[in-house]
Amino acid sequence: MKFKIAVCQFKIKFSEPDENLKRAEAFIKKASSKAQLIVFPENFVTGPIEANIELADSTHKYCKQFQHLAKKHKIAIVAGTIIEKEKSNLYNTAYYIEKDGKIKSKYRKIHLWHSERKSFTAGKDITVFNTEFGKIGLAICWDLIFPEMIREMVKKNVEIVICPSYWNYGDAGIGLRYNKDAEVILASSLSVGRAFENEIIFVFCNASGEGYTNFQYTPFGHSQITAPFIGTVKKLEHNKEELFIQEVDTAILKEAEINYKIRQDLKR
């Protein structure tokens, strides 16, 4: 099946959810006439909130806002991730909202980045669900490093995996001594590798680092879509804010299975 995905490498304004939501709607409106699905980055509503826990959403108001926008503009939305508070726990949550405004699925980040573990509770459930475009699974940022997670999705016949991210240059830590672009190489290599080894279309949507002054905490961007045979279908080679729209065709996944027979071998 052919359809178009809009990937928004969004420049987040920290602790300004109203401004971020206003700008998000502008991107949604722009994409709605050309694409059937739009994807935003991790934490893009508020930015990381370790120092502003009061911004965590305990009433689902942000999700409801995206439900309204999906219905208004008639486009499916992966609303990046929303930091939610449930009782005393914080969760990093991704929603898939259909064009009629209904929530199709939600996923809570399982593999928390090191600094997140002080504040957040890890999710437990992998999610794969039916959509008009095929079976979709959701992952978030550091989940990408764990191949077994995507393999579990494959067992559920996933075709497209969408991965909102807030991934920084400085996450390489001591590795920056060897290569300041270590994390760019890591995420890009894994995006291609996951597509090939699992016969999926992979969508990596990272935050923009435009305007950041501290290199260590600057998102590296490089949002991209990958697929078997092709490798990188479309990629932003920078960390500036930009929306791109790319047509994908899930028919390539069946041809990959005919050639590689990975799913057939996994069933054995």
Short mmCIF file of N, CA and C in Angstrom, two decimals, residues 40-184:
data_model
loop_
_atom_site.label_atom_id
_atom_site.label_comp_id
_atom_site.label_asym_id
_atom_site.label_seq_id
_atom_site.Cartn_x
_atom_site.Cartn_y
_atom_site.Cartn_z
N PHE A 40 5.54 13.38 15.22
CA PHE A 40 6.31 14.37 15.96
C PHE A 40 7.33 13.69 16.86
N PRO A 41 8.32 14.44 17.40
CA PRO A 41 9.36 13.84 18.24
C PRO A 41 8.92 13.58 19.69
N GLU A 42 9.75 12.88 20.39
CA GLU A 42 9.58 12.63 21.81
C GLU A 42 9.63 13.96 22.59
N ASN A 43 8.81 14.04 23.65
CA ASN A 43 8.84 15.18 24.58
C ASN A 43 8.53 16.52 23.94
N PHE A 44 7.90 16.53 22.78
CA PHE A 44 7.85 17.79 22.03
C PHE A 44 6.80 18.78 22.55
N VAL A 45 5.89 18.32 23.40
CA VAL A 45 4.87 19.23 23.92
C VAL A 45 5.47 20.16 24.98
N THR A 46 6.29 19.59 25.86
CA THR A 46 6.83 20.38 26.98
C THR A 46 8.35 20.47 26.99
N GLY A 47 9.01 19.56 26.25
CA GLY A 47 10.44 19.37 26.45
C GLY A 47 10.63 18.49 27.68
N PRO A 48 11.86 18.03 27.94
CA PRO A 48 12.11 17.26 29.16
C PRO A 48 11.68 18.08 30.38
N ILE A 49 11.08 17.41 31.38
CA ILE A 49 10.49 18.18 32.47
C ILE A 49 11.04 17.80 33.85
N GLU A 50 12.23 17.22 33.89
CA GLU A 50 12.78 16.82 35.18
C GLU A 50 12.76 17.95 36.20
N ALA A 51 12.95 19.18 35.73
CA ALA A 51 12.97 20.33 36.64
C ALA A 51 11.60 21.00 36.76
N ASN A 52 10.64 20.53 35.99
CA ASN A 52 9.29 21.11 36.00
C ASN A 52 8.24 20.01 35.97
N ILE A 53 8.25 19.18 37.00
CA ILE A 53 7.36 18.04 37.06
C ILE A 53 5.90 18.46 36.99
N GLU A 54 5.60 19.67 37.41
CA GLU A 54 4.21 20.13 37.40
C GLU A 54 3.62 20.19 35.99
N LEU A 55 4.47 20.15 34.97
CA LEU A 55 3.99 20.17 33.58
C LEU A 55 3.50 18.81 33.11
N ALA A 56 3.74 17.76 33.87
CA ALA A 56 3.26 16.43 33.50
C ALA A 56 1.73 16.45 33.42
N ASP A 57 1.20 15.76 32.44
CA ASP A 57 -0.24 15.78 32.17
C ASP A 57 -0.93 14.66 32.96
N SER A 58 -1.81 15.02 33.85
CA SER A 58 -2.55 14.03 34.64
C SER A 58 -4.02 13.95 34.24
N THR A 59 -4.42 14.76 33.27
CA THR A 59 -5.84 14.80 32.86
C THR A 59 -6.03 14.43 31.39
N HIS A 60 -4.96 14.05 30.71
CA HIS A 60 -4.99 13.70 29.27
C HIS A 60 -5.39 14.88 28.38
N LYS A 61 -5.13 16.09 28.87
CA LYS A 61 -5.54 17.26 28.08
C LYS A 61 -4.76 17.38 26.78
N TYR A 62 -3.49 16.99 26.78
CA TYR A 62 -2.70 17.10 25.54
C TYR A 62 -3.15 16.07 24.52
N CYS A 63 -3.39 14.87 24.98
CA CYS A 63 -3.88 13.84 24.07
C CYS A 63 -5.23 14.24 23.47
N LYS A 64 -6.10 14.79 24.29
CA LYS A 64 -7.41 15.23 23.80
C LYS A 64 -7.27 16.33 22.76
N GLN A 65 -6.27 17.20 22.96
CA GLN A 65 -6.03 18.26 21.99
C GLN A 65 -5.62 17.68 20.63
N PHE A 66 -4.78 16.65 20.66
CA PHE A 66 -4.38 16.03 19.40
C PHE A 66 -5.52 15.23 18.77
N GLN A 67 -6.38 14.67 19.58
CA GLN A 67 -7.57 14.02 19.03
C GLN A 67 -8.42 15.04 18.27
N HIS A 68 -8.56 16.21 18.85
CA HIS A 68 -9.31 17.29 18.20
C HIS A 68 -8.64 17.71 16.88
N LEU A 69 -7.31 17.83 16.90
CA LEU A 69 -6.60 18.27 15.70
C LEU A 69 -6.64 17.21 14.60
N ALA A 70 -6.57 15.94 14.98
CA ALA A 70 -6.65 14.87 13.99
C ALA A 70 -8.00 14.90 13.28
N LYS A 71 -9.06 15.06 14.05
CA LYS A 71 -10.40 15.10 13.48
C LYS A 71 -10.61 16.37 12.65
N LYS A 72 -10.11 17.48 13.17
CA LYS A 72 -10.27 18.77 12.47
C LYS A 72 -9.57 18.78 11.12
N HIS A 73 -8.36 18.22 11.07
CA HIS A 73 -7.57 18.28 9.84
C HIS A 73 -7.57 16.97 9.06
N LYS A 74 -8.28 15.97 9.59
CA LYS A 74 -8.46 14.68 8.89
C LYS A 74 -7.13 14.03 8.54
N ILE A 75 -6.28 13.89 9.56
CA ILE A 75 -4.98 13.25 9.38
C ILE A 75 -4.64 12.45 10.63
N ALA A 76 -4.08 11.27 10.45
CA ALA A 76 -3.63 10.47 11.59
C ALA A 76 -2.39 11.11 12.21
N ILE A 77 -2.27 11.02 13.53
CA ILE A 77 -1.17 11.68 14.24
C ILE A 77 -0.50 10.73 15.22
N VAL A 78 0.83 10.67 15.15
CA VAL A 78 1.61 10.11 16.24
C VAL A 78 2.13 11.32 17.00
N ALA A 79 1.54 11.54 18.18
CA ALA A 79 1.76 12.79 18.90
C ALA A 79 3.06 12.78 19.68
N GLY A 80 4.15 12.44 18.98
CA GLY A 80 5.45 12.38 19.63
C GLY A 80 5.33 11.56 20.89
N THR A 81 5.78 12.11 22.02
CA THR A 81 5.42 11.52 23.31
C THR A 81 4.95 12.63 24.24
N ILE A 82 4.08 12.23 25.13
CA ILE A 82 3.53 13.13 26.14
C ILE A 82 3.94 12.59 27.50
N ILE A 83 4.46 13.46 28.35
CA ILE A 83 4.84 13.04 29.69
C ILE A 83 3.59 13.10 30.56
N GLU A 84 3.17 11.94 31.05
CA GLU A 84 1.93 11.82 31.79
C GLU A 84 2.18 11.40 33.23
N LYS A 85 1.32 11.88 34.11
CA LYS A 85 1.38 11.49 35.51
C LYS A 85 0.16 10.67 35.85
N GLU A 86 0.38 9.50 36.40
CA GLU A 86 -0.70 8.62 36.82
C GLU A 86 -0.44 8.20 38.26
N LYS A 87 -1.27 8.66 39.15
CA LYS A 87 -1.03 8.50 40.59
C LYS A 87 0.31 9.17 40.90
N SER A 88 1.28 8.45 41.37
CA SER A 88 2.57 9.07 41.70
C SER A 88 3.64 8.75 40.66
N ASN A 89 3.23 8.11 39.54
CA ASN A 89 4.19 7.67 38.53
C ASN A 89 4.18 8.57 37.30
N LEU A 90 5.37 8.80 36.74
CA LEU A 90 5.50 9.51 35.47
C LEU A 90 5.78 8.51 34.36
N TYR A 91 5.10 8.68 33.22
CA TYR A 91 5.29 7.81 32.07
C TYR A 91 5.57 8.65 30.83
N ASN A 92 6.40 8.11 29.96
CA ASN A 92 6.69 8.72 28.67
C ASN A 92 5.83 7.98 27.65
N THR A 93 4.78 8.62 27.16
CA THR A 93 3.71 7.94 26.44
C THR A 93 3.56 8.45 25.01
N ALA A 94 3.49 7.50 24.07
CA ALA A 94 3.21 7.81 22.67
C ALA A 94 1.80 7.34 22.32
N TYR A 95 1.08 8.17 21.58
CA TYR A 95 -0.27 7.83 21.14
C TYR A 95 -0.32 7.77 19.61
N TYR A 96 -1.11 6.83 19.11
CA TYR A 96 -1.47 6.82 17.69
C TYR A 96 -2.94 7.20 17.62
N ILE A 97 -3.21 8.33 16.99
CA ILE A 97 -4.57 8.85 16.89
C ILE A 97 -5.01 8.83 15.44
N GLU A 98 -6.14 8.22 15.18
CA GLU A 98 -6.63 8.10 13.80
C GLU A 98 -7.24 9.42 13.32
N LYS A 99 -7.46 9.52 12.02
CA LYS A 99 -7.92 10.77 11.44
C LYS A 99 -9.31 11.18 11.90
N ASP A 100 -10.07 10.24 12.50
CA ASP A 100 -11.38 10.57 13.04
C ASP A 100 -11.29 11.01 14.50
N GLY A 101 -10.03 11.11 15.02
CA GLY A 101 -9.83 11.57 16.38
C GLY A 101 -9.83 10.48 17.44
N LYS A 102 -10.04 9.24 17.03
CA LYS A 102 -10.07 8.15 18.00
C LYS A 102 -8.64 7.66 18.30
N ILE A 103 -8.40 7.32 19.55
CA ILE A 103 -7.11 6.74 19.94
C ILE A 103 -7.09 5.27 19.51
N LYS A 104 -6.15 4.95 18.64
CA LYS A 104 -6.02 3.57 18.19
C LYS A 104 -5.15 2.76 19.15
N SER A 105 -4.08 3.38 19.64
CA SER A 105 -3.19 2.67 20.55
C SER A 105 -2.33 3.67 21.31
N LYS A 106 -1.76 3.21 22.43
CA LYS A 106 -0.77 4.01 23.14
C LYS A 106 0.35 3.08 23.60
N TYR A 107 1.51 3.66 23.75
CA TYR A 107 2.68 2.89 24.17
C TYR A 107 3.47 3.71 25.18
N ARG A 108 3.89 3.06 26.26
CA ARG A 108 4.71 3.71 27.28
C ARG A 108 6.13 3.17 27.20
N LYS A 109 7.07 4.08 27.13
CA LYS A 109 8.48 3.75 26.89
C LYS A 109 8.99 2.70 27.87
N ILE A 110 9.52 1.62 27.32
CA ILE A 110 10.03 0.51 28.13
C ILE A 110 11.48 0.73 28.51
N HIS A 111 12.31 1.06 27.53
CA HIS A 111 13.75 1.20 27.77
C HIS A 111 14.09 2.67 28.03
N LEU A 112 14.07 3.04 29.28
CA LEU A 112 14.32 4.43 29.67
C LEU A 112 15.81 4.75 29.54
N TRP A 113 16.10 5.97 29.07
CA TRP A 113 17.48 6.45 29.05
C TRP A 113 17.93 6.65 30.50
N HIS A 114 19.25 6.59 30.73
CA HIS A 114 19.81 6.58 32.07
C HIS A 114 19.24 7.68 32.97
N SER A 115 19.21 8.90 32.47
CA SER A 115 18.75 10.03 33.30
C SER A 115 17.25 9.98 33.57
N GLU A 116 16.50 9.29 32.71
CA GLU A 116 15.05 9.20 32.90
C GLU A 116 14.68 8.29 34.07
N ARG A 117 15.56 7.36 34.38
CA ARG A 117 15.22 6.34 35.37
C ARG A 117 15.04 6.91 36.76
N LYS A 118 15.54 8.12 37.00
CA LYS A 118 15.37 8.75 38.31
C LYS A 118 13.93 9.21 38.52
N SER A 119 13.24 9.54 37.42
CA SER A 119 11.92 10.16 37.54
C SER A 119 10.79 9.32 36.96
N PHE A 120 11.10 8.50 35.94
CA PHE A 120 10.03 7.84 35.19
C PHE A 120 9.87 6.37 35.57
N THR A 121 8.67 5.89 35.33
CA THR A 121 8.36 4.47 35.47
C THR A 121 8.34 3.86 34.07
N ALA A 122 9.00 2.73 33.90
CA ALA A 122 9.06 2.09 32.59
C ALA A 122 7.73 1.42 32.25
N GLY A 123 7.39 1.47 30.96
CA GLY A 123 6.22 0.72 30.50
C GLY A 123 6.54 -0.76 30.44
N LYS A 124 5.53 -1.57 30.18
CA LYS A 124 5.71 -3.02 30.18
C LYS A 124 5.29 -3.69 28.87
N ASP A 125 4.40 -3.05 28.13
CA ASP A 125 3.76 -3.72 27.00
C ASP A 125 4.20 -3.19 25.65
N ILE A 126 4.59 -4.11 24.77
CA ILE A 126 4.86 -3.80 23.37
C ILE A 126 3.53 -3.71 22.64
N THR A 127 3.41 -2.74 21.74
CA THR A 127 2.13 -2.56 21.07
C THR A 127 2.26 -2.65 19.55
N VAL A 128 1.40 -3.45 18.94
CA VAL A 128 1.26 -3.55 17.49
C VAL A 128 -0.24 -3.53 17.21
N PHE A 129 -0.66 -2.74 16.24
CA PHE A 129 -2.10 -2.56 16.02
C PHE A 129 -2.39 -2.35 14.53
N ASN A 130 -3.62 -2.65 14.15
CA ASN A 130 -4.06 -2.51 12.77
C ASN A 130 -4.43 -1.06 12.47
N THR A 131 -4.02 -0.60 11.29
CA THR A 131 -4.43 0.71 10.80
C THR A 131 -4.79 0.57 9.33
N GLU A 132 -5.27 1.64 8.74
CA GLU A 132 -5.60 1.59 7.32
C GLU A 132 -4.35 1.45 6.46
N PHE A 133 -3.17 1.68 7.04
CA PHE A 133 -1.92 1.60 6.30
C PHE A 133 -1.19 0.27 6.51
N GLY A 134 -1.70 -0.56 7.39
CA GLY A 134 -1.03 -1.81 7.73
C GLY A 134 -0.82 -1.89 9.23
N LYS A 135 -0.09 -2.89 9.68
CA LYS A 135 0.16 -3.06 11.12
C LYS A 135 1.32 -2.17 11.56
N ILE A 136 1.06 -1.35 12.57
CA ILE A 136 2.03 -0.38 13.05
C ILE A 136 2.42 -0.70 14.49
N GLY A 137 3.69 -0.48 14.80
CA GLY A 137 4.18 -0.59 16.17
C GLY A 137 4.85 0.70 16.57
N LEU A 138 4.83 1.01 17.86
CA LEU A 138 5.44 2.23 18.38
C LEU A 138 6.64 1.90 19.25
N ALA A 139 7.72 2.66 19.07
CA ALA A 139 8.90 2.58 19.92
C ALA A 139 9.26 4.03 20.27
N ILE A 140 10.10 4.20 21.29
CA ILE A 140 10.50 5.56 21.69
C ILE A 140 12.01 5.60 21.93
N CYS A 141 12.71 6.37 21.13
CA CYS A 141 14.12 6.73 21.32
C CYS A 141 15.01 5.53 21.68
N TRP A 142 15.40 5.40 22.95
CA TRP A 142 16.38 4.40 23.37
C TRP A 142 15.90 2.97 23.15
N ASP A 143 14.60 2.78 22.92
CA ASP A 143 14.09 1.46 22.54
C ASP A 143 14.81 0.93 21.31
N LEU A 144 15.24 1.85 20.46
CA LEU A 144 15.86 1.47 19.19
C LEU A 144 17.09 0.60 19.38
N ILE A 145 17.76 0.73 20.52
CA ILE A 145 19.01 0.01 20.75
C ILE A 145 18.78 -1.47 21.05
N PHE A 146 17.52 -1.86 21.29
CA PHE A 146 17.21 -3.22 21.70
C PHE A 146 16.50 -3.97 20.57
N PRO A 147 17.25 -4.78 19.81
CA PRO A 147 16.66 -5.47 18.66
C PRO A 147 15.56 -6.44 19.02
N GLU A 148 15.63 -7.00 20.24
CA GLU A 148 14.63 -7.98 20.63
C GLU A 148 13.23 -7.37 20.72
N MET A 149 13.16 -6.07 20.98
CA MET A 149 11.85 -5.41 21.04
C MET A 149 11.17 -5.42 19.67
N ILE A 150 11.94 -5.06 18.64
CA ILE A 150 11.37 -5.05 17.29
C ILE A 150 11.05 -6.48 16.83
N ARG A 151 11.87 -7.43 17.24
CA ARG A 151 11.60 -8.83 16.91
C ARG A 151 10.26 -9.29 17.48
N GLU A 152 9.95 -8.82 18.69
CA GLU A 152 8.66 -9.16 19.29
C GLU A 152 7.52 -8.56 18.46
N MET A 153 7.75 -7.38 17.91
CA MET A 153 6.74 -6.78 17.04
C MET A 153 6.57 -7.60 15.76
N VAL A 154 7.68 -8.09 15.24
CA VAL A 154 7.63 -8.90 14.03
C VAL A 154 6.78 -10.15 14.25
N LYS A 155 6.87 -10.73 15.44
CA LYS A 155 6.05 -11.90 15.76
C LYS A 155 4.56 -11.57 15.70
N LYS A 156 4.26 -10.28 15.83
CA LYS A 156 2.87 -9.82 15.74
C LYS A 156 2.57 -9.23 14.36
N ASN A 157 3.47 -9.52 13.41
CA ASN A 157 3.30 -9.15 12.00
C ASN A 157 3.34 -7.64 11.75
N VAL A 158 4.16 -6.92 12.51
CA VAL A 158 4.29 -5.49 12.30
C VAL A 158 4.88 -5.20 10.91
N GLU A 159 4.44 -4.10 10.32
CA GLU A 159 4.96 -3.68 9.01
C GLU A 159 5.68 -2.33 9.09
N ILE A 160 5.20 -1.46 9.95
CA ILE A 160 5.76 -0.12 10.09
C ILE A 160 6.03 0.14 11.57
N VAL A 161 7.24 0.57 11.90
CA VAL A 161 7.56 0.93 13.28
C VAL A 161 7.89 2.42 13.30
N ILE A 162 7.22 3.15 14.20
CA ILE A 162 7.41 4.60 14.31
C ILE A 162 8.08 4.89 15.64
N CYS A 163 9.17 5.67 15.59
CA CYS A 163 10.02 5.89 16.76
C CYS A 163 10.25 7.38 17.02
N PRO A 164 9.37 8.05 17.76
CA PRO A 164 9.64 9.43 18.18
C PRO A 164 10.85 9.46 19.12
N SER A 165 11.70 10.46 18.98
CA SER A 165 12.94 10.50 19.76
C SER A 165 13.30 11.91 20.19
N TYR A 166 14.01 11.97 21.30
CA TYR A 166 14.69 13.19 21.75
C TYR A 166 16.11 12.74 22.08
N TRP A 167 16.96 12.71 21.04
CA TRP A 167 18.26 12.06 21.12
C TRP A 167 19.33 13.12 20.89
N ASN A 168 20.28 13.21 21.83
CA ASN A 168 21.27 14.28 21.82
C ASN A 168 22.65 13.82 21.35
N TYR A 169 23.44 14.78 20.85
CA TYR A 169 24.84 14.51 20.53
C TYR A 169 25.58 13.99 21.76
N GLY A 170 25.32 14.61 22.90
CA GLY A 170 26.07 14.31 24.11
C GLY A 170 25.76 12.98 24.75
N ASP A 171 24.76 12.27 24.25
CA ASP A 171 24.45 10.95 24.84
C ASP A 171 25.60 9.97 24.67
N ALA A 172 26.52 10.27 23.76
CA ALA A 172 27.70 9.41 23.57
C ALA A 172 28.66 9.50 24.75
N GLY A 173 28.52 10.55 25.58
CA GLY A 173 29.37 10.67 26.76
C GLY A 173 30.85 10.67 26.41
N ILE A 174 31.58 9.73 27.02
CA ILE A 174 33.02 9.64 26.77
C ILE A 174 33.35 9.37 25.31
N GLY A 175 32.36 8.82 24.58
CA GLY A 175 32.57 8.52 23.16
C GLY A 175 32.78 9.73 22.30
N LEU A 176 32.42 10.91 22.81
CA LEU A 176 32.64 12.14 22.04
C LEU A 176 34.12 12.40 21.81
N ARG A 177 34.96 11.81 22.64
CA ARG A 177 36.41 11.94 22.44
C ARG A 177 36.83 11.31 21.12
N TYR A 178 36.07 10.34 20.67
CA TYR A 178 36.41 9.62 19.44
C TYR A 178 35.67 10.17 18.23
N ASN A 179 34.41 10.60 18.45
CA ASN A 179 33.63 11.08 17.32
C ASN A 179 32.45 11.90 17.84
N LYS A 180 32.41 13.17 17.51
CA LYS A 180 31.32 14.04 17.99
C LYS A 180 29.98 13.67 17.36
N ASP A 181 30.02 12.92 16.26
CA ASP A 181 28.79 12.49 15.60
C ASP A 181 28.46 11.02 15.91
N ALA A 182 28.98 10.52 17.00
CA ALA A 182 28.78 9.11 17.33
C ALA A 182 27.30 8.73 17.39
N GLU A 183 26.47 9.59 18.00
CA GLU A 183 25.06 9.25 18.15
C GLU A 183 24.30 9.33 16.84
N VAL A 184 24.71 10.24 15.96
CA VAL A 184 24.12 10.31 14.63
C VAL A 184 24.37 9.01 13.89
#
